[in-house]
Amino acid sequence: MAQSVSSPGTRGPHTPSQLDLFAATAQAYMDQSGASNTEIYEAVADRLGIDPGAHVAPVGADGVRYNLFHRNVRWVQQSLKKDGLLERVPDERGIWRLTGKGRFRLQEWQAPGTGLVAFSTRLGVAILGDCRAVFRQVDAPIALCITSPPYPLASPRAYGNKSGDEYIDFICEALEPIVASLKTGGSLVLNISNDIFERGSPARSLYREKLVLALAERLGLFKMDEIIWHNRQKAPGPTQWACKTRQQLTVAWEPLYWFTNDPQRCESDNRRVLQPHTERHAQMLAEGGERRARASSDGAHAVRPGSSYVNATPGRIPGNVFEAGHTCAGRNQVQRYAKAHGLPPHGAMFPERLVEFFVEFLTQADELVVDPFSGGGTVAAVAERLGREWIATDLMLEYMQAAGAARFCPDDAWFNPALWHRESDALRPRQLAAA
Ligand SMILES: C[S@@+](CC[C@H](N)C(=O)[O-])C[C@H]1O[C@@H](n2cnc3c(N)ncnc32)[C@H](O)[C@@H]1O
């Protein structure tokens, strides 16, 4: 049986994706632990709004008629059992219930190969789980993966990280299923840190050069550019080498590596992200173009009156340095929600403007954008706003809780009641007991 999920927006009420089915089945067990299979089938069908009778079809060479919907639900049951999330109720035939582990984990949802739908909208789905497992189940064409994995920091952040060659392997393993589903000419934008140093040394690690080579050699990607994200709000550092020994300059930028699987057919289009002309340039265009003759010292670039800049253009092509601080309204909203509900703050969110730029430059409406390391949910929120389908995963329950509730409205999204409860109009994160 295919263990794949379709793109969230392409599913209809009568053709549930595996992820919908998974969420609905897990939810049915959450709602009525110890229910019979018949009760579970009914609950899942109700939740998904489908008629199980419409899914009876002949299967195999002998054409025996099976209920494919029931078979799909049983597949989900098997996956839950395999992962130790469901257990047989003692002395009861065919009756199953969630295990303690199945119900909740405080820090991580440990369900390899599955993941739990945390919330979903008409356009997208946020899944609590390990991206390496979840994206193996996705076979919808991905137009853009824009993501920022944990950095290989010497002092790990709250969500942990790998270092050295292990880090390169980890990133390749995480991206491999996504690259496999990348549509022809699709893009990957990877934000990593430039500020990783050799232990006890002011020399920078060469991990990013190694990673770029690994992505080209192992995953067959082509590097389109290394765009500089210049962030004037970055805290000064590294303290040891810039402030104490004074051997280094202070940090001010991060790379955004842009890759594609087919450079000739890459679907980027800078006309979607043109910027306004400067006042001076607009005035020159209004006056009919350049009036003075100028040339660079070697004559390679010359402008002439009457022929240069005479045709009005709709805007300025952006340069490949992106200027943005890391704060923005969406990030502040997530931090405020986390603080108000005793959740840990997320320390490394994208500014929304940066994600907007790449989503518009690299995709069109309705295409699928994914973020395997979604953290505070910036990519999900921006993709939703710009009318793109999206899939976002994160391993940390608390980040999912803050991102979902702070960025999405309970009236426009389905929120897994295992993770939040609703009090009048507000969503409150559930305090989940450790298994
Ligand atoms: C740098 S943050 C991403 C922040 C994100 N770009 C944003 O705008 O909020 C990296 C995230 O990856 C998550 N993470 C780490 N390992 C993961 C894995 N194997 N699968 C899914 N998420 C993972 C961490 O919990 C963390 O939230």
Coordinates of C-alpha atoms and ligand atoms in Angstrom, one line a residue:
M1 CA 0.0 0.0 0.0
A2 CA 1.3 3.4 -0.9
Q3 CA 2.6 5.3 2.2
S4 CA 2.5 8.7 0.5
V5 CA 0.7 11.9 1.2
S6 CA -0.7 14.2 -1.5
S7 CA -0.2 17.9 -1.4
P8 CA -2.6 19.3 1.3
G9 CA -4.7 21.4 -1.0
T10 CA -5.3 18.7 -3.6
R11 CA -7.1 16.4 -1.1
G12 CA -10.9 16.3 -1.2
P13 CA -13.3 15.1 1.4
H14 CA -13.6 11.8 -0.3
T15 CA -10.0 11.1 -0.9
P16 CA -8.2 11.6 2.4
S17 CA -4.4 11.8 2.3
Q18 CA -2.4 9.5 4.5
L19 CA -1.7 12.4 6.8
D20 CA -5.4 13.2 7.2
L21 CA -6.0 9.6 7.9
F22 CA -3.3 9.4 10.4
A23 CA -4.4 12.4 12.3
A24 CA -8.0 11.3 12.2
T25 CA -7.2 7.7 13.4
A26 CA -4.8 8.9 16.1
Q27 CA -7.5 11.4 17.2
A28 CA -10.2 8.7 17.2
Y29 CA -8.0 6.7 19.7
M30 CA -7.4 9.9 21.7
D31 CA -11.1 10.5 21.9
Q32 CA -12.2 7.0 22.7
S33 CA -9.4 4.8 23.9
G34 CA -10.4 1.2 23.9
A35 CA -12.9 1.5 21.1
S36 CA -13.7 -1.4 18.7
N37 CA -12.5 -1.3 15.1
T38 CA -16.1 -0.5 14.0
E39 CA -16.3 2.5 16.3
I40 CA -12.9 3.7 15.1
Y41 CA -13.9 3.4 11.4
E42 CA -17.0 5.4 12.2
A43 CA -15.2 8.1 14.1
V44 CA -12.5 8.4 11.4
A45 CA -15.1 8.6 8.6
D46 CA -17.1 11.2 10.5
R47 CA -14.0 13.4 11.1
L48 CA -13.0 13.2 7.5
G49 CA -16.6 13.6 6.2
I50 CA -16.4 10.5 3.9
D51 CA -18.7 7.7 3.1
P52 CA -16.8 4.3 3.7
G53 CA -19.3 2.5 1.5
A54 CA -17.9 4.5 -1.5
H55 CA -14.5 3.0 -1.0
V56 CA -15.4 -0.7 -1.7
A57 CA -13.5 -1.9 -4.8
P58 CA -12.2 -5.2 -6.3
V59 CA -8.6 -5.9 -5.4
G60 CA -6.0 -8.3 -6.8
A61 CA -6.2 -10.8 -9.7
D62 CA -9.3 -12.6 -8.2
G63 CA -11.1 -9.3 -7.9
V64 CA -12.4 -9.8 -4.3
R65 CA -14.1 -6.7 -3.1
Y66 CA -12.5 -4.9 -0.2
N67 CA -13.3 -1.8 1.7
L68 CA -10.2 0.2 1.0
F69 CA -11.0 2.8 3.6
H70 CA -11.1 0.2 6.4
R71 CA -7.8 -1.2 5.0
N72 CA -6.2 2.3 5.2
V73 CA -7.3 2.8 8.7
R74 CA -5.9 -0.6 9.7
W75 CA -2.6 0.4 8.1
V76 CA -2.5 3.5 10.4
Q77 CA -3.3 1.2 13.3
Q78 CA -0.4 -1.1 12.3
S79 CA 2.0 1.9 12.1
L80 CA 0.9 3.1 15.6
K81 CA 1.3 -0.4 17.0
K82 CA 4.7 -0.8 15.3
D83 CA 5.9 2.4 16.9
G84 CA 4.7 1.3 20.4
L85 CA 1.9 3.9 20.4
L86 CA -1.0 1.5 20.6
E87 CA -1.4 -1.5 22.8
R88 CA -4.0 -4.3 23.1
V89 CA -6.5 -3.9 25.9
P90 CA -5.9 -7.0 28.1
D91 CA -8.4 -9.8 27.7
E92 CA -10.3 -8.0 25.0
R93 CA -10.2 -9.3 21.4
G94 CA -9.5 -6.6 18.7
I95 CA -9.6 -3.7 21.1
W96 CA -6.7 -1.3 21.2
R97 CA -5.8 1.8 23.2
L98 CA -3.1 4.4 23.2
T99 CA 0.0 3.7 25.3
G100 CA 1.3 6.4 27.7
K101 CA 4.0 7.0 25.1
G102 CA 1.4 7.2 22.4
R103 CA -0.6 9.8 24.2
F104 CA 2.1 12.4 24.8
R105 CA 5.8 13.1 25.0
L106 CA 6.8 16.3 26.7
Q107 CA 9.8 17.3 24.6
E108 CA 9.5 15.4 21.3
W109 CA 6.9 13.4 19.5
Q110 CA 8.8 10.2 19.0
A111 CA 7.0 8.4 16.3
P112 CA 9.5 7.5 13.7
G113 CA 8.0 7.2 10.2
T114 CA 4.8 8.9 11.2
G115 CA 4.6 12.3 13.0
L116 CA 1.5 13.9 14.4
V117 CA -0.6 16.5 12.6
A118 CA -0.4 19.4 14.9
F119 CA -2.6 21.8 12.9
S120 CA -3.7 22.2 9.4
T121 CA -5.4 24.8 7.2
R122 CA -7.0 24.7 3.7
L123 CA -3.4 25.2 2.3
G124 CA -1.1 23.5 4.6
V125 CA -0.2 21.1 7.4
A126 CA 2.2 21.4 10.4
I127 CA 3.5 18.0 11.6
L128 CA 5.1 17.3 14.9
G129 CA 7.8 14.9 14.1
D130 CA 11.3 14.2 12.7
C131 CA 11.5 15.7 9.2
R132 CA 13.7 12.8 8.1
A133 CA 10.8 10.4 8.6
V134 CA 7.9 12.6 7.7
F135 CA 9.2 13.8 4.3
R136 CA 9.7 10.2 3.2
Q137 CA 5.9 10.0 3.1
V138 CA 5.4 13.1 0.9
D139 CA 5.2 12.6 -2.8
A140 CA 3.7 15.9 -3.9
P141 CA 5.8 18.1 -6.1
I142 CA 7.7 20.6 -4.0
A143 CA 8.4 24.0 -5.6
L144 CA 10.5 25.4 -2.8
C145 CA 12.1 24.2 0.4
I146 CA 13.2 27.2 2.4
T147 CA 14.7 26.3 5.8
S148 CA 17.2 26.9 8.5
P149 CA 18.4 23.8 10.2
P150 CA 20.0 23.8 13.6
Y151 CA 23.5 25.2 13.3
P152 CA 26.5 23.1 14.3
L153 CA 27.2 25.4 17.3
A154 CA 29.8 24.5 19.9
S155 CA 27.3 25.3 22.7
P156 CA 24.1 23.8 21.5
R157 CA 20.8 25.6 21.5
A158 CA 17.8 24.3 23.4
Y159 CA 16.8 22.1 20.5
G160 CA 20.2 20.5 20.1
N161 CA 22.4 20.1 17.1
K162 CA 25.0 17.9 15.5
S163 CA 28.6 18.9 14.7
G164 CA 31.4 18.1 12.3
D165 CA 30.9 15.4 9.6
E166 CA 27.9 14.1 11.5
Y167 CA 26.3 17.5 10.7
I168 CA 26.8 17.2 7.0
D169 CA 25.3 13.7 7.1
F170 CA 22.4 14.9 9.1
I171 CA 21.5 17.7 6.7
C172 CA 21.9 15.5 3.6
E173 CA 19.7 12.8 5.2
A174 CA 17.0 15.4 6.1
L175 CA 17.1 17.0 2.6
E176 CA 17.3 13.9 0.6
P177 CA 13.6 13.0 0.5
I178 CA 12.7 16.6 -0.1
V179 CA 15.1 16.9 -3.0
A180 CA 13.6 13.6 -4.4
S181 CA 10.2 15.3 -4.5
L182 CA 11.5 18.6 -5.8
K183 CA 9.7 19.5 -9.1
T184 CA 12.0 20.1 -12.1
G185 CA 13.4 23.6 -11.7
G186 CA 12.3 23.8 -8.0
S187 CA 14.6 25.4 -5.5
L188 CA 16.1 24.8 -2.1
V189 CA 17.1 27.8 0.0
L190 CA 19.2 26.9 3.0
N191 CA 20.2 29.3 5.7
I192 CA 23.1 28.3 7.8
S193 CA 25.7 30.1 9.9
N194 CA 29.0 31.6 8.8
D195 CA 30.1 31.9 12.4
I196 CA 31.2 28.4 13.3
F197 CA 34.8 28.4 14.5
E198 CA 37.5 25.7 14.9
R199 CA 37.7 24.7 18.5
G200 CA 39.9 27.2 20.4
S201 CA 40.8 29.1 17.3
P202 CA 39.8 32.3 15.5
A203 CA 39.7 30.3 12.2
R204 CA 36.3 29.6 10.8
S205 CA 35.1 26.1 10.2
L206 CA 35.0 24.9 6.6
Y207 CA 31.8 23.0 7.2
R208 CA 29.7 25.2 4.9
E209 CA 32.1 24.6 2.0
K210 CA 31.9 20.9 2.7
L211 CA 28.1 21.0 3.0
V212 CA 27.8 22.8 -0.4
L213 CA 30.0 20.1 -2.0
A214 CA 28.0 17.4 -0.3
L215 CA 24.7 18.8 -1.5
A216 CA 26.0 19.0 -5.1
E217 CA 27.7 15.6 -5.0
R218 CA 25.4 13.5 -3.0
L219 CA 22.0 15.1 -3.9
G220 CA 22.7 16.3 -7.4
L221 CA 21.9 19.9 -6.7
F222 CA 23.3 23.0 -8.5
K223 CA 24.3 26.1 -6.6
M224 CA 22.5 29.1 -8.1
D225 CA 23.8 31.6 -5.6
E226 CA 25.0 32.3 -2.1
I227 CA 22.9 35.3 -1.1
I228 CA 24.1 37.3 1.8
W229 CA 21.6 38.0 4.6
H230 CA 23.0 41.2 6.1
N231 CA 21.6 41.6 9.6
R232 CA 22.4 44.8 11.4
Q233 CA 20.7 43.5 14.5
K234 CA 23.1 40.6 15.0
A235 CA 24.7 40.7 18.5
P236 CA 28.4 41.5 18.3
G237 CA 30.8 38.6 18.3
P238 CA 32.6 36.3 18.5
T239 CA 33.4 37.7 21.9
Q240 CA 36.7 35.9 22.2
W241 CA 38.1 36.8 18.8
A242 CA 36.5 40.1 18.0
C243 CA 36.2 41.7 21.5
K244 CA 39.1 40.1 23.5
T245 CA 42.0 39.2 21.2
R246 CA 40.7 41.6 18.5
Q247 CA 41.8 39.3 15.7
Q248 CA 38.4 39.1 14.1
L249 CA 35.7 41.5 12.8
T250 CA 32.3 41.4 14.3
V251 CA 29.7 39.1 12.7
A252 CA 27.1 40.8 10.5
W253 CA 25.7 38.3 7.9
E254 CA 24.6 34.7 7.2
P255 CA 24.6 32.8 3.9
L256 CA 21.4 31.8 2.2
Y257 CA 22.4 29.0 -0.2
W258 CA 20.1 28.8 -3.2
F259 CA 20.2 25.5 -5.1
T260 CA 18.1 24.0 -7.8
N261 CA 17.9 20.5 -9.4
D262 CA 17.8 22.0 -13.0
P263 CA 19.4 25.4 -13.5
Q264 CA 18.2 25.8 -17.2
R265 CA 14.6 25.2 -16.1
C266 CA 14.8 26.9 -12.7
E267 CA 11.5 28.6 -12.1
S268 CA 12.8 31.7 -10.4
D269 CA 11.6 35.0 -11.9
N270 CA 12.9 38.4 -10.6
R271 CA 10.0 40.2 -12.1
R272 CA 8.0 38.9 -9.2
V273 CA 10.3 40.7 -6.7
L274 CA 11.1 44.0 -8.5
Q275 CA 11.8 46.9 -6.1
P276 CA 10.8 50.5 -6.7
H277 CA 13.3 52.6 -8.6
T278 CA 15.1 55.2 -6.6
E279 CA 13.6 58.7 -6.9
R280 CA 16.6 59.8 -9.0
H281 CA 16.3 56.9 -11.4
A282 CA 12.5 57.4 -11.7
Q283 CA 13.1 61.0 -12.5
M284 CA 15.7 60.2 -15.2
L285 CA 13.2 57.7 -16.8
A286 CA 10.5 60.4 -16.7
E287 CA 12.8 62.8 -18.4
G288 CA 13.5 60.4 -21.3
G289 CA 16.6 58.7 -20.1
E290 CA 20.3 59.5 -19.5
R291 CA 21.3 63.0 -20.6
R292 CA 25.1 62.8 -19.9
A293 CA 27.6 60.5 -21.5
R294 CA 29.7 58.5 -19.0
A295 CA 32.0 55.5 -19.2
S296 CA 33.8 53.4 -16.6
S297 CA 37.5 53.8 -16.6
D298 CA 38.2 50.7 -18.8
G299 CA 35.2 51.5 -21.0
A300 CA 33.5 48.2 -20.2
H301 CA 30.3 50.0 -19.1
A302 CA 29.1 53.2 -20.9
V303 CA 25.9 55.2 -20.8
R304 CA 24.9 57.5 -23.7
P305 CA 22.3 60.2 -24.0
G306 CA 19.4 59.2 -26.1
S307 CA 20.0 55.4 -25.8
S308 CA 20.6 54.6 -22.1
Y309 CA 17.7 54.2 -19.7
V310 CA 15.2 55.6 -22.2
N311 CA 12.6 52.8 -21.8
A312 CA 10.6 52.9 -18.6
T313 CA 11.0 49.6 -16.6
P314 CA 8.6 48.4 -13.9
G315 CA 11.2 48.3 -11.2
R316 CA 14.7 47.6 -10.0
I317 CA 16.1 44.1 -10.1
P318 CA 17.1 43.2 -6.5
G319 CA 20.8 42.7 -5.7
N320 CA 22.0 39.5 -4.1
V321 CA 22.5 41.0 -0.7
F322 CA 19.4 40.9 1.5
E323 CA 19.1 43.5 4.2
A324 CA 16.9 42.6 7.1
G325 CA 17.0 42.6 10.9
H326 CA 15.7 39.4 12.6
T327 CA 12.8 41.0 14.4
C328 CA 9.4 41.3 12.9
A329 CA 5.8 41.4 14.0
G330 CA 5.2 37.7 13.5
R331 CA 8.2 36.7 15.5
N332 CA 7.2 39.0 18.3
Q333 CA 3.7 37.5 18.3
V334 CA 5.2 34.0 18.8
Q335 CA 7.5 35.1 21.5
R336 CA 4.7 36.9 23.4
Y337 CA 2.5 33.7 23.2
A338 CA 5.4 31.5 24.4
K339 CA 6.1 33.8 27.3
A340 CA 2.4 34.1 28.3
H341 CA 2.0 30.4 28.4
G342 CA 5.3 29.3 29.9
L343 CA 6.7 27.8 26.7
P344 CA 10.4 28.2 25.8
P345 CA 11.2 31.1 23.5
H346 CA 12.5 30.2 20.0
G347 CA 15.9 31.7 19.5
A348 CA 16.3 31.6 15.8
M349 CA 13.3 32.6 13.8
F350 CA 13.4 34.0 10.2
P351 CA 12.1 37.5 9.7
E352 CA 8.9 37.2 7.6
R353 CA 10.2 39.6 4.9
L354 CA 13.0 37.3 4.0
V355 CA 10.7 34.3 3.5
E356 CA 8.3 36.5 1.6
F357 CA 11.0 37.5 -0.8
F358 CA 12.1 33.9 -1.6
V359 CA 8.5 32.5 -1.8
E360 CA 7.6 35.2 -4.4
F361 CA 10.9 35.0 -6.3
L362 CA 10.9 31.2 -6.5
T363 CA 7.3 30.0 -6.6
Q364 CA 3.8 30.8 -8.0
A365 CA 0.4 30.8 -6.3
D366 CA -0.8 27.3 -5.2
E367 CA 2.7 25.7 -5.5
L368 CA 4.0 23.7 -2.5
V369 CA 6.5 25.3 -0.2
V370 CA 8.0 23.2 2.7
D371 CA 10.1 23.8 5.8
P372 CA 11.4 20.7 7.5
F373 CA 12.9 22.7 10.4
S374 CA 10.0 25.0 10.9
G375 CA 10.6 26.3 14.5
G376 CA 8.4 29.3 15.0
G377 CA 6.4 28.6 11.9
T378 CA 7.5 31.6 9.8
V379 CA 7.5 29.7 6.5
A380 CA 4.1 28.2 7.2
A381 CA 2.6 31.6 8.0
V382 CA 4.1 33.4 5.0
A383 CA 3.1 30.6 2.6
E384 CA -0.4 30.7 3.9
R385 CA -0.6 34.4 3.5
L386 CA 0.8 34.3 -0.1
G387 CA -1.6 31.5 -1.2
R388 CA 1.0 28.7 -1.4
E389 CA 0.4 25.2 -0.2
W390 CA 2.8 24.3 2.6
I391 CA 4.1 21.5 4.8
A392 CA 6.1 22.3 7.9
T393 CA 7.7 19.9 10.5
D394 CA 9.4 20.4 13.8
L395 CA 10.5 18.0 16.5
M396 CA 9.7 20.2 19.4
L397 CA 6.2 20.2 20.8
E398 CA 6.5 23.6 22.5
Y399 CA 7.6 25.4 19.4
M400 CA 4.7 23.9 17.4
Q401 CA 2.3 25.0 20.1
A402 CA 3.6 28.6 20.1
A403 CA 3.9 28.8 16.3
G404 CA 0.4 27.4 15.6
A405 CA -1.5 29.3 18.2
A406 CA 0.3 32.6 17.7
R407 CA 0.3 32.7 13.9
F408 CA -3.0 31.0 13.0
C409 CA -6.5 31.7 13.9
P410 CA -8.7 28.9 15.4
D411 CA -11.5 29.8 13.0
D412 CA -9.3 29.2 9.9
A413 CA -7.3 26.1 11.0
W414 CA -7.8 22.7 12.6
F415 CA -5.9 22.4 15.8
N416 CA -5.1 19.0 17.2
P417 CA -7.0 18.9 20.6
A418 CA -4.2 16.7 21.9
L419 CA -1.9 19.7 21.8
W420 CA -4.2 22.7 22.6
H421 CA -7.5 23.3 24.4
R422 CA -9.8 26.1 23.5
E423 CA -11.0 28.5 26.1
S424 CA -13.6 30.8 24.5
D425 CA -11.7 32.3 21.6
A426 CA -8.2 31.5 22.9
L427 CA -6.0 28.4 22.3
R428 CA -4.1 27.3 25.3
P429 CA -1.3 24.7 25.0
R430 CA -1.9 21.5 26.9
Q431 CA 0.5 20.7 29.6
L432 CA 1.5 17.2 28.4
A433 CA 2.7 14.6 30.9
A434 CA 5.9 12.7 30.0
A435 CA 5.4 9.1 29.1
Ligands
LIG1 C1 17.0 27.3 13.4 S1 15.5 26.6 13.9 C2 14.4 27.1 12.6 C3 13.7 28.3 12.8 C4 12.7 28.7 11.7 N1 13.4 29.0 10.4 C5 11.8 29.9 12.0 O1 11.6 30.8 11.3 O2 11.3 29.9 13.1 C6 15.7 24.9 13.7 C7 14.5 24.1 14.2 O3 14.7 22.7 13.7 C8 14.1 21.8 14.7 N2 14.6 20.5 14.5 C9 15.8 20.0 14.8 N3 16.0 18.7 14.4 C10 14.8 18.4 13.7 C11 14.4 17.3 13.0 N4 15.1 16.2 12.9 N5 13.1 17.3 12.4 C12 12.3 18.4 12.5 N6 12.7 19.5 13.2 C13 14.0 19.5 13.8 C14 14.4 22.5 16.0 O4 13.4 22.1 17.0 C15 14.3 24.0 15.7 O5 13.0 24.5 16.0

